Amino acid sequence: MTRERLPDRRPSVTIKLVYEHCAYSTTLGIDLRNNRVAEVFTHGAKFGSGMDRILDDACVALSLLLQHGVEPAALASSIGRLGDGKSPASIIGALADLIAQEVVR
């Protein structure tokens, strides 16, 4: 798959994501050519902390996967789950679920 470069200007939506009693501000960049989420940015961990760095890297990885054509639903279904089979096992899974659930208007 080839990465599809995003337009320099694109709409976005910012959503509050709560995972394990922590609130995160998640911005989803929309690619109107494909009418779907194509990038993700998340903030909410203490600046400079290990979690902040993990979120930065996870968002880059998720964004690149989306830009290479991975379907959001396929991405979410590939992420680890807790014993109930539904709940994401990590914040990365919660982000993937959010991306898959977001309906582009």
Short mmCIF file of N, CA and C in Angstrom, two decimals:
data_model
loop_
_atom_site.label_atom_id
_atom_site.label_comp_id
_atom_site.label_asym_id
_atom_site.label_seq_id
_atom_site.Cartn_x
_atom_site.Cartn_y
_atom_site.Cartn_z
N MET A 1 0.83 -1.18 0.00
CA MET A 1 0.00 0.00 0.00
C MET A 1 0.87 1.25 0.00
N THR A 2 0.40 2.25 -0.65
CA THR A 2 1.10 3.52 -0.71
C THR A 2 0.39 4.53 0.18
N ARG A 3 1.18 5.30 0.87
CA ARG A 3 0.61 6.33 1.75
C ARG A 3 -0.01 7.43 0.92
N GLU A 4 -1.21 7.81 1.30
CA GLU A 4 -1.90 8.89 0.63
C GLU A 4 -1.66 10.18 1.39
N ARG A 5 -0.95 11.11 0.78
CA ARG A 5 -0.65 12.38 1.44
C ARG A 5 -1.94 13.15 1.66
N LEU A 6 -2.06 13.73 2.83
CA LEU A 6 -3.26 14.50 3.18
C LEU A 6 -3.16 15.92 2.63
N PRO A 7 -4.30 16.53 2.34
CA PRO A 7 -4.29 17.94 1.93
C PRO A 7 -3.71 18.80 3.07
N ASP A 8 -3.12 19.93 2.72
CA ASP A 8 -2.53 20.80 3.74
C ASP A 8 -3.58 21.31 4.74
N ARG A 9 -4.78 21.54 4.27
CA ARG A 9 -5.86 21.98 5.14
C ARG A 9 -6.97 20.94 5.09
N ARG A 10 -7.46 20.57 6.28
CA ARG A 10 -8.52 19.57 6.36
C ARG A 10 -9.32 19.81 7.63
N PRO A 11 -10.58 19.43 7.62
CA PRO A 11 -11.39 19.61 8.83
C PRO A 11 -10.99 18.61 9.90
N SER A 12 -11.35 18.94 11.12
CA SER A 12 -11.08 18.04 12.23
C SER A 12 -12.19 18.18 13.27
N VAL A 13 -12.25 17.20 14.13
CA VAL A 13 -13.21 17.22 15.23
C VAL A 13 -12.45 16.81 16.49
N THR A 14 -12.71 17.51 17.60
CA THR A 14 -12.06 17.18 18.87
C THR A 14 -13.10 16.56 19.79
N ILE A 15 -12.75 15.42 20.35
CA ILE A 15 -13.66 14.62 21.16
C ILE A 15 -12.99 14.30 22.49
N LYS A 16 -13.79 14.29 23.55
CA LYS A 16 -13.28 13.87 24.85
C LYS A 16 -13.35 12.34 24.91
N LEU A 17 -12.22 11.71 25.22
CA LEU A 17 -12.13 10.25 25.35
C LEU A 17 -11.80 9.94 26.80
N VAL A 18 -12.60 9.11 27.43
CA VAL A 18 -12.32 8.69 28.81
C VAL A 18 -11.93 7.22 28.78
N TYR A 19 -10.75 6.94 29.32
CA TYR A 19 -10.26 5.56 29.41
C TYR A 19 -9.66 5.36 30.79
N GLU A 20 -10.15 4.35 31.49
CA GLU A 20 -9.71 4.04 32.85
C GLU A 20 -9.69 5.27 33.74
N HIS A 21 -10.78 6.00 33.74
CA HIS A 21 -11.02 7.16 34.59
C HIS A 21 -10.11 8.35 34.29
N CYS A 22 -9.43 8.32 33.15
CA CYS A 22 -8.60 9.45 32.72
C CYS A 22 -9.21 10.05 31.47
N ALA A 23 -9.26 11.38 31.42
CA ALA A 23 -9.84 12.07 30.27
C ALA A 23 -8.73 12.51 29.32
N TYR A 24 -8.97 12.30 28.04
CA TYR A 24 -8.02 12.69 27.00
C TYR A 24 -8.75 13.54 25.97
N SER A 25 -8.08 14.49 25.41
CA SER A 25 -8.61 15.30 24.32
C SER A 25 -8.07 14.71 23.02
N THR A 26 -8.96 14.22 22.19
CA THR A 26 -8.55 13.55 20.96
C THR A 26 -9.08 14.31 19.76
N THR A 27 -8.18 14.67 18.87
CA THR A 27 -8.55 15.36 17.64
C THR A 27 -8.38 14.40 16.47
N LEU A 28 -9.45 14.27 15.69
CA LEU A 28 -9.44 13.41 14.52
C LEU A 28 -9.46 14.28 13.27
N GLY A 29 -8.45 14.14 12.44
CA GLY A 29 -8.38 14.86 11.17
C GLY A 29 -9.11 14.08 10.10
N ILE A 30 -9.93 14.76 9.32
CA ILE A 30 -10.79 14.12 8.33
C ILE A 30 -10.24 14.36 6.92
N ASP A 31 -10.14 13.29 6.16
CA ASP A 31 -9.78 13.40 4.74
C ASP A 31 -11.08 13.36 3.95
N LEU A 32 -11.49 14.51 3.43
CA LEU A 32 -12.77 14.61 2.73
C LEU A 32 -12.77 13.87 1.39
N ARG A 33 -11.60 13.62 0.83
CA ARG A 33 -11.56 12.87 -0.43
C ARG A 33 -12.08 11.46 -0.24
N ASN A 34 -11.78 10.87 0.91
CA ASN A 34 -12.22 9.50 1.22
C ASN A 34 -13.35 9.48 2.23
N ASN A 35 -13.68 10.65 2.75
CA ASN A 35 -14.75 10.78 3.73
C ASN A 35 -14.53 9.88 4.95
N ARG A 36 -13.30 9.96 5.50
CA ARG A 36 -12.98 9.16 6.69
C ARG A 36 -11.85 9.79 7.50
N VAL A 37 -11.70 9.30 8.72
CA VAL A 37 -10.64 9.76 9.60
C VAL A 37 -9.29 9.34 9.00
N ALA A 38 -8.33 10.27 8.99
CA ALA A 38 -7.03 9.97 8.41
C ALA A 38 -5.86 10.30 9.34
N GLU A 39 -6.15 10.93 10.48
CA GLU A 39 -5.09 11.20 11.45
C GLU A 39 -5.70 11.40 12.82
N VAL A 40 -4.88 11.16 13.84
CA VAL A 40 -5.35 11.29 15.21
C VAL A 40 -4.26 11.92 16.07
N PHE A 41 -4.68 12.80 16.97
CA PHE A 41 -3.80 13.44 17.95
C PHE A 41 -4.49 13.32 19.31
N THR A 42 -3.74 12.95 20.34
CA THR A 42 -4.34 12.80 21.67
C THR A 42 -3.46 13.45 22.73
N HIS A 43 -4.11 14.18 23.63
CA HIS A 43 -3.42 14.84 24.74
C HIS A 43 -4.22 14.60 26.02
N GLY A 44 -3.55 14.63 27.12
CA GLY A 44 -4.24 14.46 28.39
C GLY A 44 -3.34 13.88 29.45
N ALA A 45 -2.28 13.22 29.02
CA ALA A 45 -1.30 12.73 29.98
C ALA A 45 -0.39 13.88 30.37
N LYS A 46 0.25 13.77 31.51
CA LYS A 46 1.17 14.80 31.97
C LYS A 46 2.26 15.01 30.92
N PHE A 47 2.48 16.27 30.54
CA PHE A 47 3.45 16.59 29.51
C PHE A 47 4.83 16.03 29.86
N GLY A 48 5.42 15.32 28.91
CA GLY A 48 6.76 14.77 29.10
C GLY A 48 6.79 13.43 29.79
N SER A 49 5.64 12.96 30.27
CA SER A 49 5.59 11.67 30.96
C SER A 49 5.72 10.52 29.96
N GLY A 50 5.93 9.33 30.49
CA GLY A 50 5.99 8.15 29.64
C GLY A 50 4.70 7.96 28.86
N MET A 51 3.56 8.18 29.50
CA MET A 51 2.28 8.04 28.82
C MET A 51 2.13 9.07 27.71
N ASP A 52 2.60 10.27 27.92
CA ASP A 52 2.55 11.31 26.89
C ASP A 52 3.34 10.87 25.66
N ARG A 53 4.51 10.31 25.88
CA ARG A 53 5.34 9.85 24.76
C ARG A 53 4.72 8.65 24.06
N ILE A 54 4.11 7.74 24.83
CA ILE A 54 3.43 6.59 24.22
C ILE A 54 2.26 7.06 23.36
N LEU A 55 1.49 8.01 23.87
CA LEU A 55 0.36 8.54 23.09
C LEU A 55 0.83 9.19 21.80
N ASP A 56 1.90 9.97 21.87
CA ASP A 56 2.44 10.60 20.66
C ASP A 56 2.81 9.54 19.62
N ASP A 57 3.53 8.52 20.04
CA ASP A 57 3.95 7.47 19.11
C ASP A 57 2.76 6.67 18.60
N ALA A 58 1.82 6.37 19.47
CA ALA A 58 0.63 5.60 19.06
C ALA A 58 -0.18 6.37 18.02
N CYS A 59 -0.29 7.67 18.22
CA CYS A 59 -1.06 8.49 17.26
C CYS A 59 -0.37 8.53 15.90
N VAL A 60 0.95 8.61 15.89
CA VAL A 60 1.68 8.58 14.62
C VAL A 60 1.44 7.24 13.93
N ALA A 61 1.56 6.15 14.68
CA ALA A 61 1.36 4.82 14.09
C ALA A 61 -0.06 4.64 13.57
N LEU A 62 -1.06 5.03 14.36
CA LEU A 62 -2.45 4.91 13.92
C LEU A 62 -2.71 5.77 12.68
N SER A 63 -2.18 6.98 12.67
CA SER A 63 -2.37 7.88 11.53
C SER A 63 -1.75 7.30 10.27
N LEU A 64 -0.54 6.77 10.38
CA LEU A 64 0.11 6.18 9.21
C LEU A 64 -0.66 4.97 8.69
N LEU A 65 -1.17 4.15 9.58
CA LEU A 65 -1.98 3.00 9.15
C LEU A 65 -3.21 3.48 8.38
N LEU A 66 -3.88 4.48 8.90
CA LEU A 66 -5.06 5.02 8.22
C LEU A 66 -4.70 5.60 6.86
N GLN A 67 -3.58 6.31 6.79
CA GLN A 67 -3.16 6.92 5.53
C GLN A 67 -2.66 5.90 4.51
N HIS A 68 -2.33 4.71 4.99
CA HIS A 68 -1.94 3.62 4.08
C HIS A 68 -3.14 2.77 3.67
N GLY A 69 -4.33 3.18 4.07
CA GLY A 69 -5.54 2.52 3.61
C GLY A 69 -6.13 1.47 4.52
N VAL A 70 -5.58 1.29 5.72
CA VAL A 70 -6.18 0.33 6.65
C VAL A 70 -7.54 0.86 7.09
N GLU A 71 -8.55 0.04 6.97
CA GLU A 71 -9.90 0.44 7.35
C GLU A 71 -9.99 0.60 8.87
N PRO A 72 -10.64 1.65 9.34
CA PRO A 72 -10.76 1.86 10.80
C PRO A 72 -11.36 0.66 11.54
N ALA A 73 -12.37 0.03 10.97
CA ALA A 73 -12.99 -1.14 11.63
C ALA A 73 -12.00 -2.30 11.73
N ALA A 74 -11.20 -2.50 10.70
CA ALA A 74 -10.19 -3.57 10.73
C ALA A 74 -9.12 -3.27 11.77
N LEU A 75 -8.76 -2.01 11.87
CA LEU A 75 -7.78 -1.59 12.86
C LEU A 75 -8.29 -1.86 14.28
N ALA A 76 -9.51 -1.45 14.54
CA ALA A 76 -10.10 -1.63 15.88
C ALA A 76 -10.24 -3.11 16.23
N SER A 77 -10.63 -3.92 15.27
CA SER A 77 -10.84 -5.35 15.56
C SER A 77 -9.52 -6.10 15.74
N SER A 78 -8.40 -5.49 15.36
CA SER A 78 -7.10 -6.13 15.50
C SER A 78 -6.42 -5.84 16.83
N ILE A 79 -6.97 -4.91 17.58
CA ILE A 79 -6.36 -4.48 18.85
C ILE A 79 -6.78 -5.41 19.97
N GLY A 80 -5.90 -5.60 20.97
CA GLY A 80 -6.17 -6.48 22.10
C GLY A 80 -7.40 -6.06 22.90
N ARG A 81 -8.07 -7.05 23.45
CA ARG A 81 -9.28 -6.85 24.25
C ARG A 81 -9.10 -7.48 25.62
N LEU A 82 -9.87 -6.98 26.57
CA LEU A 82 -9.88 -7.57 27.91
C LEU A 82 -10.67 -8.87 27.88
N GLY A 83 -10.79 -9.52 29.01
CA GLY A 83 -11.47 -10.80 29.10
C GLY A 83 -12.90 -10.82 28.61
N ASP A 84 -13.58 -9.67 28.63
CA ASP A 84 -14.96 -9.64 28.15
C ASP A 84 -15.05 -9.67 26.62
N GLY A 85 -13.90 -9.54 25.94
CA GLY A 85 -13.88 -9.58 24.49
C GLY A 85 -14.32 -8.30 23.81
N LYS A 86 -14.72 -7.31 24.60
CA LYS A 86 -15.22 -6.05 24.03
C LYS A 86 -14.38 -4.85 24.43
N SER A 87 -14.02 -4.77 25.69
CA SER A 87 -13.30 -3.60 26.21
C SER A 87 -11.85 -3.59 25.72
N PRO A 88 -11.37 -2.43 25.25
CA PRO A 88 -9.98 -2.35 24.79
C PRO A 88 -9.00 -2.59 25.94
N ALA A 89 -7.91 -3.26 25.64
CA ALA A 89 -6.92 -3.59 26.67
C ALA A 89 -5.97 -2.43 26.96
N SER A 90 -6.00 -1.38 26.13
CA SER A 90 -5.10 -0.25 26.34
C SER A 90 -5.72 1.02 25.78
N ILE A 91 -5.09 2.13 26.06
CA ILE A 91 -5.52 3.41 25.51
C ILE A 91 -5.43 3.39 23.98
N ILE A 92 -4.49 2.64 23.44
CA ILE A 92 -4.36 2.55 21.98
C ILE A 92 -5.60 1.87 21.39
N GLY A 93 -6.09 0.84 22.05
CA GLY A 93 -7.33 0.19 21.61
C GLY A 93 -8.52 1.12 21.72
N ALA A 94 -8.54 1.93 22.78
CA ALA A 94 -9.64 2.89 22.94
C ALA A 94 -9.61 3.93 21.82
N LEU A 95 -8.42 4.35 21.41
CA LEU A 95 -8.30 5.28 20.29
C LEU A 95 -8.77 4.63 18.98
N ALA A 96 -8.37 3.38 18.76
CA ALA A 96 -8.79 2.66 17.55
C ALA A 96 -10.31 2.51 17.52
N ASP A 97 -10.91 2.21 18.67
CA ASP A 97 -12.37 2.11 18.73
C ASP A 97 -13.03 3.44 18.40
N LEU A 98 -12.49 4.51 18.96
CA LEU A 98 -13.03 5.85 18.70
C LEU A 98 -12.97 6.18 17.21
N ILE A 99 -11.85 5.89 16.59
CA ILE A 99 -11.70 6.14 15.15
C ILE A 99 -12.72 5.34 14.36
N ALA A 100 -12.89 4.07 14.71
CA ALA A 100 -13.84 3.22 13.99
C ALA A 100 -15.28 3.66 14.18
N GLN A 101 -15.58 4.26 15.31
CA GLN A 101 -16.95 4.67 15.60
C GLN A 101 -17.30 6.04 15.03
N GLU A 102 -16.27 6.84 14.74
CA GLU A 102 -16.53 8.20 14.28
C GLU A 102 -17.17 8.20 12.89
N VAL A 103 -18.29 8.81 12.79
CA VAL A 103 -18.99 8.94 11.52
C VAL A 103 -18.64 10.29 10.94
N VAL A 104 -18.09 10.29 9.75
CA VAL A 104 -17.74 11.55 9.09
C VAL A 104 -19.01 12.17 8.56
N ARG A 105 -19.23 13.44 8.95
CA ARG A 105 -20.47 14.13 8.54
C ARG A 105 -20.23 14.93 7.28
#
